[in-house]
Amino acid sequence: MLFLLNTDVISVPADVSPPEGFEAFRRLPKDAVIPTVKAIFEEHPRLERERPEVAIWLCSVLLETFPGACAALFYRDLNTDRFIACVADVPIHLVARLWRFQRDGLEITDEVYRMIWSRAKFLG
């Protein structure tokens, strides 16, 4: 499965195991998942690039928690200095297109904001 995490498309295998220290995460209630992931991103704002094994696993948790959603955005609001988290319902064909660009070595950040985050239907 593909999942857009911020500006990177992550390929999530079906049988991903939790990284060391994250085993209890799957037992969180649904309403605690986003605040917990947000807290992780507050400590590691570029998690998807710095700790890809953790990012892959978190994407698998987000896919389980929010069926049908295939994108999430975690960022610091520069006006309030608070971290914002959004899960989005994005057409999978757009995520797949971005994944192909990324796989071919193209920078996709501008396309992600133009195609996805500027018009995404946020779920929460």
PDB file of C-alpha atoms in Angstrom:
ATOM      1  CA  MET A   1       0.000   0.000   0.000  1.00  0.00           C
ATOM      2  CA  LEU A   2       1.141   3.558  -0.647  1.00  0.00           C
ATOM      3  CA  PHE A   3       0.789   6.330   1.913  1.00  0.00           C
ATOM      4  CA  LEU A   4       1.686  10.005   1.517  1.00  0.00           C
ATOM      5  CA  LEU A   5       3.386  11.168   4.698  1.00  0.00           C
ATOM      6  CA  ASN A   6       3.948  14.925   4.516  1.00  0.00           C
ATOM      7  CA  THR A   7       5.819  15.205   1.204  1.00  0.00           C
ATOM      8  CA  ASP A   8       7.134  11.653   0.834  1.00  0.00           C
ATOM      9  CA  VAL A   9       5.267   8.668  -0.534  1.00  0.00           C
ATOM     10  CA  ILE A  10       5.933   5.640   1.644  1.00  0.00           C
ATOM     11  CA  SER A  11       5.499   2.076   0.405  1.00  0.00           C
ATOM     12  CA  VAL A  12       3.982   0.138   3.311  1.00  0.00           C
ATOM     13  CA  PRO A  13       4.325  -3.651   3.251  1.00  0.00           C
ATOM     14  CA  ALA A  14       1.424  -5.703   4.562  1.00  0.00           C
ATOM     15  CA  ASP A  15       3.490  -7.401   7.259  1.00  0.00           C
ATOM     16  CA  VAL A  16       5.419  -4.515   8.814  1.00  0.00           C
ATOM     17  CA  SER A  17       6.591  -5.035  12.396  1.00  0.00           C
ATOM     18  CA  PRO A  18       6.848  -2.279  14.988  1.00  0.00           C
ATOM     19  CA  PRO A  19      10.321  -0.840  15.562  1.00  0.00           C
ATOM     20  CA  GLU A  20      11.880  -1.354  18.976  1.00  0.00           C
ATOM     21  CA  GLY A  21      10.087   0.747  21.578  1.00  0.00           C
ATOM     22  CA  PHE A  22       6.818   1.043  19.615  1.00  0.00           C
ATOM     23  CA  GLU A  23       5.221  -2.338  20.352  1.00  0.00           C
ATOM     24  CA  ALA A  24       2.456  -0.877  22.574  1.00  0.00           C
ATOM     25  CA  PHE A  25       1.464   1.722  19.993  1.00  0.00           C
ATOM     26  CA  ARG A  26      -0.975  -0.605  18.194  1.00  0.00           C
ATOM     27  CA  ARG A  27      -3.017  -0.921  21.386  1.00  0.00           C
ATOM     28  CA  LEU A  28      -3.783   2.817  21.519  1.00  0.00           C
ATOM     29  CA  PRO A  29      -7.431   3.793  21.161  1.00  0.00           C
ATOM     30  CA  LYS A  30      -8.275   5.486  17.864  1.00  0.00           C
ATOM     31  CA  ASP A  31      -8.580   8.951  19.439  1.00  0.00           C
ATOM     32  CA  ALA A  32      -5.041   8.674  20.866  1.00  0.00           C
ATOM     33  CA  VAL A  33      -3.282   7.761  17.598  1.00  0.00           C
ATOM     34  CA  ILE A  34      -3.072  11.246  16.045  1.00  0.00           C
ATOM     35  CA  PRO A  35      -1.941  13.010  19.259  1.00  0.00           C
ATOM     36  CA  THR A  36       0.718  10.352  19.769  1.00  0.00           C
ATOM     37  CA  VAL A  37       2.016  10.559  16.183  1.00  0.00           C
ATOM     38  CA  LYS A  38       1.927  14.352  16.451  1.00  0.00           C
ATOM     39  CA  ALA A  39       4.104  14.180  19.579  1.00  0.00           C
ATOM     40  CA  ILE A  40       6.570  11.962  17.716  1.00  0.00           C
ATOM     41  CA  PHE A  41       6.742  14.494  14.873  1.00  0.00           C
ATOM     42  CA  GLU A  42       7.282  17.332  17.339  1.00  0.00           C
ATOM     43  CA  GLU A  43      10.486  15.544  18.396  1.00  0.00           C
ATOM     44  CA  HIS A  44      11.419  14.388  14.859  1.00  0.00           C
ATOM     45  CA  PRO A  45       9.891  16.800  12.291  1.00  0.00           C
ATOM     46  CA  ARG A  46      11.525  14.993   9.346  1.00  0.00           C
ATOM     47  CA  LEU A  47      10.820  11.501  10.653  1.00  0.00           C
ATOM     48  CA  GLU A  48      10.006  10.159   7.188  1.00  0.00           C
ATOM     49  CA  ARG A  49      13.571  10.929   6.079  1.00  0.00           C
ATOM     50  CA  GLU A  50      15.494  10.522   9.342  1.00  0.00           C
ATOM     51  CA  ARG A  51      13.861   7.287  10.591  1.00  0.00           C
ATOM     52  CA  PRO A  52      12.213   5.606   7.579  1.00  0.00           C
ATOM     53  CA  GLU A  53      11.622   2.334   9.457  1.00  0.00           C
ATOM     54  CA  VAL A  54       9.555   4.211  12.057  1.00  0.00           C
ATOM     55  CA  ALA A  55       7.749   6.195   9.340  1.00  0.00           C
ATOM     56  CA  ILE A  56       6.778   3.014   7.469  1.00  0.00           C
ATOM     57  CA  TRP A  57       5.394   1.490  10.624  1.00  0.00           C
ATOM     58  CA  LEU A  58       3.498   4.681  11.609  1.00  0.00           C
ATOM     59  CA  CYS A  59       1.954   4.765   8.133  1.00  0.00           C
ATOM     60  CA  SER A  60       0.723   1.196   8.658  1.00  0.00           C
ATOM     61  CA  VAL A  61      -0.904   2.279  11.933  1.00  0.00           C
ATOM     62  CA  LEU A  62      -2.533   5.288  10.236  1.00  0.00           C
ATOM     63  CA  LEU A  63      -3.834   3.034   7.442  1.00  0.00           C
ATOM     64  CA  GLU A  64      -5.407   0.707  10.020  1.00  0.00           C
ATOM     65  CA  THR A  65      -6.817   3.536  12.119  1.00  0.00           C
ATOM     66  CA  PHE A  66      -8.253   5.539   9.220  1.00  0.00           C
ATOM     67  CA  PRO A  67      -9.441   3.088   6.556  1.00  0.00           C
ATOM     68  CA  GLY A  68      -9.677   4.767   3.184  1.00  0.00           C
ATOM     69  CA  ALA A  69      -7.226   7.542   4.040  1.00  0.00           C
ATOM     70  CA  CYS A  70      -3.866   7.368   2.320  1.00  0.00           C
ATOM     71  CA  ALA A  71      -2.232  10.638   3.372  1.00  0.00           C
ATOM     72  CA  ALA A  72      -1.265  12.498   6.515  1.00  0.00           C
ATOM     73  CA  LEU A  73       0.330  15.873   7.112  1.00  0.00           C
ATOM     74  CA  PHE A  74       2.204  16.781  10.302  1.00  0.00           C
ATOM     75  CA  TYR A  75       3.686  20.276  10.496  1.00  0.00           C
ATOM     76  CA  ARG A  76       4.506  23.121  12.834  1.00  0.00           C
ATOM     77  CA  ASP A  77       2.237  26.170  12.484  1.00  0.00           C
ATOM     78  CA  LEU A  78       4.709  29.046  12.448  1.00  0.00           C
ATOM     79  CA  ASN A  79       2.105  31.501  13.757  1.00  0.00           C
ATOM     80  CA  THR A  80       1.288  29.539  16.896  1.00  0.00           C
ATOM     81  CA  ASP A  81       4.352  27.251  17.140  1.00  0.00           C
ATOM     82  CA  ARG A  82       1.887  24.362  17.623  1.00  0.00           C
ATOM     83  CA  PHE A  83       2.123  21.117  15.717  1.00  0.00           C
ATOM     84  CA  ILE A  84      -0.817  20.413  13.402  1.00  0.00           C
ATOM     85  CA  ALA A  85      -1.895  16.949  12.271  1.00  0.00           C
ATOM     86  CA  CYS A  86      -4.287  16.094   9.465  1.00  0.00           C
ATOM     87  CA  VAL A  87      -5.293  12.808   7.891  1.00  0.00           C
ATOM     88  CA  ALA A  88      -6.594  13.180   4.362  1.00  0.00           C
ATOM     89  CA  ASP A  89      -8.764  11.257   1.970  1.00  0.00           C
ATOM     90  CA  VAL A  90      -6.761  11.512  -1.261  1.00  0.00           C
ATOM     91  CA  PRO A  91      -7.413   9.600  -4.478  1.00  0.00           C
ATOM     92  CA  ILE A  92      -4.922   6.723  -4.557  1.00  0.00           C
ATOM     93  CA  HIS A  93      -4.156   7.320  -8.240  1.00  0.00           C
ATOM     94  CA  LEU A  94      -2.634  10.703  -7.294  1.00  0.00           C
ATOM     95  CA  VAL A  95      -0.497   9.125  -4.580  1.00  0.00           C
ATOM     96  CA  ALA A  96       0.619   6.429  -7.041  1.00  0.00           C
ATOM     97  CA  ARG A  97       1.552   9.072  -9.606  1.00  0.00           C
ATOM     98  CA  LEU A  98       3.647  10.926  -7.015  1.00  0.00           C
ATOM     99  CA  TRP A  99       5.276   7.650  -5.963  1.00  0.00           C
ATOM    100  CA  ARG A 100       6.356   6.985  -9.562  1.00  0.00           C
ATOM    101  CA  PHE A 101       7.885  10.481  -9.787  1.00  0.00           C
ATOM    102  CA  GLN A 102       9.656   9.991  -6.455  1.00  0.00           C
ATOM    103  CA  ARG A 103      10.872   6.509  -7.464  1.00  0.00           C
ATOM    104  CA  ASP A 104      12.340   8.007 -10.646  1.00  0.00           C
ATOM    105  CA  GLY A 105      14.337  10.474  -8.555  1.00  0.00           C
ATOM    106  CA  LEU A 106      12.234  13.576  -9.142  1.00  0.00           C
ATOM    107  CA  GLU A 107      11.601  16.105  -6.355  1.00  0.00           C
ATOM    108  CA  ILE A 108       7.864  15.975  -5.609  1.00  0.00           C
ATOM    109  CA  THR A 109       7.418  18.535  -2.799  1.00  0.00           C
ATOM    110  CA  ASP A 110       5.917  21.271  -4.997  1.00  0.00           C
ATOM    111  CA  GLU A 111       3.629  18.772  -6.717  1.00  0.00           C
ATOM    112  CA  VAL A 112       2.482  17.370  -3.370  1.00  0.00           C
ATOM    113  CA  TYR A 113       1.402  20.797  -2.147  1.00  0.00           C
ATOM    114  CA  ARG A 114      -0.169  21.733  -5.481  1.00  0.00           C
ATOM    115  CA  MET A 115      -1.945  18.422  -6.163  1.00  0.00           C
ATOM    116  CA  ILE A 116      -2.693  17.158  -2.662  1.00  0.00           C
ATOM    117  CA  TRP A 117      -2.435  19.452   0.333  1.00  0.00           C
ATOM    118  CA  SER A 118      -3.969  22.512  -1.350  1.00  0.00           C
ATOM    119  CA  ARG A 119      -7.199  20.599  -2.015  1.00  0.00           C
ATOM    120  CA  ALA A 120      -7.240  17.576   0.272  1.00  0.00           C
ATOM    121  CA  LYS A 121     -10.370  16.551   2.138  1.00  0.00           C
ATOM    122  CA  PHE A 122      -9.116  16.439   5.739  1.00  0.00           C
ATOM    123  CA  LEU A 123     -10.539  13.810   8.040  1.00  0.00           C
ATOM    124  CA  GLY A 124      -9.377  15.139  11.354  1.00  0.00           C
TER     125      GLY A 124
END
